[in-house]
CSV table of C-alpha atoms in Angstrom, one decimal:
chain,number,residue,atom,x,y,z
A,1,MET,CA,-11.9,59.4,-6.4
A,2,VAL,CA,-12.8,59.7,-10.1
A,3,THR,CA,-11.2,63.1,-10.2
A,4,LYS,CA,-8.0,61.7,-8.8
A,5,ALA,CA,-8.0,58.7,-11.3
A,6,ILE,CA,-8.5,61.1,-14.2
A,7,SER,CA,-5.7,63.3,-13.0
A,8,ARG,CA,-3.4,60.3,-13.0
A,9,LEU,CA,-4.5,59.3,-16.4
A,10,SER,CA,-3.8,62.8,-17.7
A,11,ALA,CA,-0.4,62.6,-16.1
A,12,SER,CA,0.2,59.3,-17.8
A,13,ILE,CA,-0.6,60.8,-21.2
A,14,ARG,CA,2.0,63.6,-20.5
A,15,ASP,CA,4.5,61.0,-19.5
A,16,ILE,CA,4.0,59.0,-22.7
A,17,SER,CA,4.5,62.3,-24.6
A,18,GLY,CA,7.7,62.9,-22.7
A,19,ARG,CA,8.9,59.3,-23.0
A,20,CYS,CA,9.0,58.8,-19.3
A,21,TYR,CA,5.9,56.7,-18.8
A,22,LEU,CA,6.1,53.6,-16.5
A,23,PRO,CA,3.6,51.0,-17.4
A,24,ALA,CA,0.9,50.7,-14.8
A,25,LYS,CA,-1.0,47.7,-13.5
A,26,GLU,CA,-4.1,47.1,-15.4
A,27,LYS,CA,-6.8,47.0,-12.6
A,28,GLY,CA,-9.8,49.0,-11.3
A,29,ALA,CA,-12.6,50.7,-13.1
A,30,PHE,CA,-10.1,52.2,-15.6
A,31,ARG,CA,-8.2,49.0,-16.4
A,32,ASP,CA,-9.2,49.1,-20.1
A,33,LEU,CA,-7.9,52.6,-20.4
A,34,ILE,CA,-4.7,51.8,-18.5
A,35,LYS,CA,-4.2,48.8,-20.8
A,36,SER,CA,-4.6,51.1,-23.8
A,37,LEU,CA,-2.1,53.6,-22.4
A,38,ASN,CA,0.4,50.8,-21.8
A,39,GLU,CA,0.0,49.6,-25.4
A,40,LEU,CA,0.2,53.2,-26.7
A,41,ASP,CA,3.5,53.7,-24.8
A,42,GLY,CA,4.8,50.5,-26.3
A,43,GLU,CA,3.9,51.6,-29.8
A,44,VAL,CA,5.5,55.0,-29.3
A,45,ARG,CA,8.7,53.5,-28.1
A,46,ALA,CA,8.8,51.1,-30.9
A,47,SER,CA,8.2,53.9,-33.3
A,48,ASP,CA,11.0,55.9,-31.7
A,49,ARG,CA,13.4,53.0,-32.2
A,50,LEU,CA,12.4,52.5,-35.8
A,51,ARG,CA,12.8,56.2,-36.5
A,52,GLU,CA,16.3,56.2,-34.8
A,53,LYS,CA,17.3,53.1,-36.7
A,54,THR,CA,16.1,54.7,-40.0
A,55,GLU,CA,17.9,57.9,-39.3
A,56,ASN,CA,21.1,56.0,-38.5
A,57,LEU,CA,20.8,54.2,-41.8
A,58,ARG,CA,20.1,57.5,-43.6
A,59,ARG,CA,23.2,59.1,-42.2
A,60,GLU,CA,25.3,56.1,-43.0
A,61,TRP,CA,23.9,56.1,-46.5
A,62,ILE,CA,24.5,59.8,-47.1
A,63,SER,CA,28.1,59.2,-45.9
A,64,ASN,CA,28.5,56.3,-48.4
A,65,ILE,CA,26.9,58.2,-51.2
A,66,THR,CA,29.2,61.1,-50.6
A,67,HIS,CA,32.2,58.7,-50.7
A,68,ASP,CA,30.8,56.9,-53.8
A,69,LEU,CA,30.5,60.2,-55.7
A,70,LYS,CA,34.1,61.3,-54.7
A,71,THR,CA,35.7,57.9,-55.6
A,72,PRO,CA,35.0,58.0,-59.4
A,73,LEU,CA,35.7,61.7,-59.5
A,74,SER,CA,39.3,61.1,-58.5
A,75,PRO,CA,40.4,59.1,-61.5
A,76,ILE,CA,38.3,61.3,-63.8
A,77,LYS,CA,40.1,64.4,-62.5
A,78,GLY,CA,43.5,62.7,-62.3
A,79,TYR,CA,43.5,61.4,-65.9
A,80,ALA,CA,42.0,64.6,-67.2
A,81,GLU,CA,45.0,66.4,-65.7
A,82,ILE,CA,47.4,63.9,-67.3
A,83,LEU,CA,45.8,64.5,-70.7
A,84,CYS,CA,46.0,68.2,-70.3
A,85,ASP,CA,49.7,68.4,-69.3
A,86,ASP,CA,52.5,68.9,-71.8
A,87,THR,CA,54.0,65.4,-71.7
A,88,GLU,CA,53.7,63.4,-74.9
A,89,LYS,CA,51.2,60.5,-74.8
A,90,THR,CA,50.7,57.7,-77.2
A,91,ILE,CA,47.3,56.9,-78.8
A,92,PRO,CA,46.9,53.6,-76.8
A,93,GLN,CA,47.7,55.6,-73.6
A,94,CYS,CA,45.0,58.2,-74.4
A,95,LYS,CA,42.5,55.5,-75.2
A,96,ARG,CA,43.2,53.8,-71.9
A,97,TYR,CA,42.8,57.0,-69.9
A,98,ALA,CA,39.6,57.8,-71.8
A,99,GLU,CA,38.1,54.4,-71.0
A,100,ILE,CA,38.8,54.7,-67.4
A,101,MET,CA,37.2,58.1,-67.3
A,102,LEU,CA,34.2,56.9,-69.2
A,103,LYS,CA,33.8,53.9,-66.8
A,104,ASN,CA,33.8,56.2,-63.8
A,105,ALA,CA,31.4,58.6,-65.4
A,106,ALA,CA,29.0,55.8,-66.2
A,107,TYR,CA,29.1,54.8,-62.6
A,108,MET,CA,28.3,58.4,-61.4
A,109,GLU,CA,25.5,58.5,-64.0
A,110,ASN,CA,23.9,55.2,-62.7
A,111,LEU,CA,24.2,56.5,-59.1
A,112,ILE,CA,22.4,59.8,-60.0
A,113,ASP,CA,19.7,57.8,-61.9
A,114,ASP,CA,19.1,55.7,-58.7
A,115,LEU,CA,18.8,58.8,-56.6
A,116,LYS,CA,16.3,60.4,-59.0
A,117,LEU,CA,14.3,57.2,-59.3
A,118,THR,CA,14.2,56.9,-55.4
A,119,TRP,CA,12.9,60.5,-55.1
A,120,GLN,CA,10.2,59.8,-57.7
A,121,LEU,CA,9.1,56.7,-55.9
A,122,GLU,CA,9.0,58.3,-52.5
A,123,ASN,CA,6.9,61.2,-53.9
A,124,ASP,CA,4.6,59.2,-56.1
A,125,MET,CA,5.9,61.1,-59.1
A,126,LEU,CA,7.1,58.1,-61.2
A,127,PRO,CA,5.5,57.9,-64.6
A,128,ILE,CA,4.4,54.3,-65.4
A,129,ASN,CA,3.6,53.1,-68.9
A,130,ARG,CA,1.8,49.8,-68.4
A,131,GLN,CA,1.1,47.7,-71.5
A,132,GLU,CA,-0.2,44.1,-71.9
A,133,GLN,CA,2.9,41.9,-72.8
A,134,ASN,CA,4.0,38.4,-72.6
A,135,ILE,CA,5.9,38.2,-69.2
A,136,VAL,CA,7.5,34.9,-70.1
A,137,ARG,CA,9.0,36.2,-73.4
A,138,PHE,CA,10.1,39.4,-71.6
A,139,LEU,CA,12.0,37.5,-68.8
A,140,ARG,CA,13.5,35.0,-71.3
A,141,GLU,CA,14.8,37.8,-73.5
A,142,LEU,CA,16.0,39.8,-70.5
A,143,SER,CA,18.0,36.7,-69.3
A,144,ILE,CA,19.6,36.3,-72.8
A,145,ASP,CA,20.5,40.0,-72.8
A,146,ILE,CA,22.3,39.6,-69.5
A,147,LEU,CA,24.2,36.5,-70.6
A,148,ASN,CA,25.2,38.3,-73.9
A,149,ARG,CA,27.2,40.8,-71.9
A,150,PRO,CA,31.0,39.9,-71.8
A,151,LYS,CA,31.0,40.2,-68.0
A,152,TYR,CA,28.4,37.4,-67.6
A,153,GLU,CA,28.7,35.3,-70.8
A,154,GLU,CA,30.2,32.4,-68.7
A,155,ARG,CA,27.3,32.5,-66.2
A,156,THR,CA,24.2,30.3,-66.3
A,157,ILE,CA,20.5,31.3,-66.0
A,158,ALA,CA,18.1,28.3,-66.0
A,159,PHE,CA,14.7,29.2,-67.2
A,160,GLN,CA,11.6,27.1,-66.1
A,161,CYS,CA,8.0,27.5,-67.0
A,162,SER,CA,5.1,25.5,-65.4
A,163,GLU,CA,2.8,23.6,-67.8
A,164,ASN,CA,-0.2,25.8,-67.0
A,165,ILE,CA,1.6,28.8,-68.5
A,166,THR,CA,0.2,29.5,-72.0
A,167,ASP,CA,0.2,32.4,-74.4
A,168,GLU,CA,-3.0,33.6,-72.8
A,169,THR,CA,-2.0,33.2,-69.1
A,170,ALA,CA,1.5,34.7,-69.8
A,171,ILE,CA,-0.1,38.2,-70.8
A,172,PHE,CA,0.5,40.7,-68.0
A,173,SER,CA,0.2,44.5,-68.0
A,174,PHE,CA,3.5,46.0,-66.9
A,175,ASP,CA,6.0,48.8,-67.6
A,176,LYS,CA,8.7,47.2,-69.6
A,177,LYS,CA,11.4,49.8,-68.7
A,178,LEU,CA,10.6,49.5,-65.0
A,179,PHE,CA,10.5,45.7,-65.0
A,180,THR,CA,13.8,45.6,-66.9
A,181,ARG,CA,15.3,47.8,-64.1
A,182,THR,CA,13.8,45.5,-61.4
A,183,PHE,CA,14.7,42.0,-62.8
A,184,GLN,CA,18.1,43.0,-64.0
A,185,ASN,CA,18.9,44.2,-60.5
A,186,LEU,CA,17.7,41.0,-59.0
A,187,ILE,CA,19.6,38.7,-61.4
A,188,ILE,CA,22.9,40.7,-61.6
A,189,ASN,CA,22.9,41.0,-57.8
A,190,ALA,CA,23.0,37.2,-57.6
A,191,PHE,CA,26.0,37.1,-59.8
A,192,VAL,CA,27.8,40.0,-58.2
A,193,HIS,CA,27.4,39.0,-54.6
A,194,GLY,CA,27.1,35.2,-55.0
A,195,GLY,CA,30.6,34.2,-56.3
A,196,LYS,CA,31.9,33.2,-59.7
A,197,ASP,CA,30.1,29.8,-59.7
A,198,THR,CA,26.7,31.2,-58.9
A,199,GLU,CA,23.8,30.1,-61.1
A,200,VAL,CA,20.4,31.7,-61.2
A,201,THR,CA,17.1,29.9,-61.9
A,202,VAL,CA,14.0,31.8,-63.1
A,203,GLN,CA,10.7,29.9,-62.5
A,204,ILE,CA,7.3,31.2,-63.7
A,205,SER,CA,4.0,29.7,-62.7
A,206,VAL,CA,0.4,30.6,-62.3
A,207,SER,CA,-1.8,29.6,-59.3
A,208,ASP,CA,-5.2,30.8,-58.0
A,209,CYS,CA,-5.0,33.8,-60.4
A,210,TRP,CA,-1.6,34.8,-59.2
A,211,LEU,CA,1.5,35.1,-61.4
A,212,ASN,CA,4.5,33.7,-59.5
A,213,ILE,CA,8.0,34.5,-60.5
A,214,ASN,CA,10.7,32.8,-58.4
A,215,LEU,CA,14.4,33.9,-58.8
A,216,SER,CA,16.8,31.7,-56.9
A,217,ASP,CA,20.5,31.1,-56.8
A,218,ASN,CA,23.0,28.7,-55.4
A,219,GLY,CA,25.2,31.5,-54.0
A,220,ILE,CA,26.6,32.1,-50.5
A,221,GLY,CA,23.3,33.2,-49.1
A,222,MET,CA,22.6,35.6,-46.3
A,223,SER,CA,22.0,35.7,-42.6
A,224,ALA,CA,18.5,36.3,-41.1
A,225,GLU,CA,19.6,39.8,-40.1
A,226,GLU,CA,20.5,40.6,-43.7
A,227,THR,CA,17.3,39.4,-45.2
A,228,ASP,CA,15.3,41.3,-42.6
A,229,GLN,CA,16.9,44.5,-43.8
A,230,LEU,CA,17.4,43.7,-47.4
A,231,PHE,CA,14.6,46.0,-48.7
A,232,ASP,CA,15.5,48.9,-46.4
A,233,ARG,CA,16.1,52.0,-48.5
A,234,TYR,CA,19.6,52.7,-47.1
A,235,TYR,CA,20.7,49.2,-46.5
A,236,ARG,CA,23.8,48.0,-48.4
A,237,GLY,CA,24.4,44.6,-46.8
A,238,THR,CA,27.5,43.1,-45.1
A,239,ASN,CA,28.0,39.8,-46.9
A,240,THR,CA,29.8,41.1,-50.0
A,241,GLU,CA,33.2,42.0,-51.2
A,242,SER,CA,31.6,44.4,-53.7
A,243,LYS,CA,30.0,46.7,-51.2
A,244,SER,CA,31.4,49.9,-52.8
A,245,GLU,CA,29.7,49.1,-56.1
A,246,GLY,CA,26.2,49.4,-54.7
A,247,THR,CA,24.2,52.4,-53.7
A,248,GLY,CA,21.9,50.8,-51.2
A,249,LEU,CA,19.0,51.7,-53.4
A,250,GLY,CA,18.6,48.8,-55.9
A,251,LEU,CA,16.4,46.3,-54.0
A,252,ALA,CA,14.4,49.1,-52.3
A,253,ILE,CA,13.7,50.4,-55.8
A,254,ALA,CA,12.8,47.0,-57.1
A,255,LYS,CA,10.4,46.4,-54.2
A,256,SER,CA,8.7,49.8,-54.9
A,257,ILE,CA,8.4,49.0,-58.6
A,258,ILE,CA,6.8,45.6,-57.9
A,259,GLU,CA,4.4,47.2,-55.4
A,260,LEU,CA,3.5,49.9,-57.9
A,261,HIS,CA,2.3,47.0,-60.1
A,262,GLY,CA,0.2,45.6,-57.4
A,263,GLY,CA,2.7,42.8,-56.5
A,264,THR,CA,4.6,41.6,-53.6
A,265,ILE,CA,8.2,40.4,-53.1
A,266,SER,CA,9.7,38.2,-50.3
A,267,VAL,CA,13.1,36.6,-49.8
A,268,THR,CA,14.3,33.5,-48.1
A,269,SER,CA,18.0,32.8,-47.6
A,270,SER,CA,20.5,31.2,-45.3
A,271,PRO,CA,24.3,31.2,-45.3
A,272,GLY,CA,25.7,28.6,-47.8
A,273,ALA,CA,22.2,27.7,-49.1
A,274,GLY,CA,21.7,30.4,-51.7
A,275,THR,CA,18.9,33.0,-51.9
A,276,ALA,CA,15.4,32.9,-53.4
A,277,PHE,CA,13.1,35.8,-54.2
A,278,LEU,CA,9.4,35.2,-54.7
A,279,ILE,CA,7.5,37.9,-56.7
A,280,ARG,CA,3.7,37.6,-57.0
A,281,PHE,CA,1.2,39.6,-59.0
A,282,PRO,CA,-2.5,39.3,-58.8
A,283,GLY,CA,-5.1,39.2,-61.6
A,284,ILE,CA,-3.3,37.1,-64.2
């Protein structure tokens, strides 16, 4: 009897490995073991689904990256050929061609930088230079720098600090370069994907030894499906007319940098109601 039961359990383990296991009724002397096998089968199948989903996203991402690299190469090559031919060009024409080539080269450079940063984060090889700095002053100056850009000079970033923020509580140890990359991405994303009237609010507070940074906007918002996948490394979103401008890496990189500093990031959003990111760091 016992030998027969053990034989069935062994067959069940092989079936789980072969992905052909059928959950059994949890009864008899081996009901706890049967329950564990049923749970193991569920976990294995869930892992398979997640791996398949990730692989599909990876393939789609590689296809998008290939397209994104070829897209700026076309005008660079085309205008270089124009400049090299024997037809006469005016100085303004040459300048315009050069500007287009430089713009597309800059896009390719940013894309390559994102790929390099992603590889470093995935392999724990990203150098981090943490220094104690005033996080309030940093975020305020970062917001001003963004608004000083011609592209965003008509935009609005509201800056709010809770009363318990002082020069002492505002001191936090972080890598300025990496935080610049992170918070620029979050703020500019709101402008790019939220519409021309989108405004961003930056709120900073301290509670229970946590530094809280809330970045919210009044943009078009996102669906639950989009927010669930927002930090996936290969996800590019669907609710945007500027899809081709992104690499699908920005928010995944931002999340990794925040976690590298011991923090967490979460997002809440709904269509038509804007989006809010809550970033929290311990030990302030």
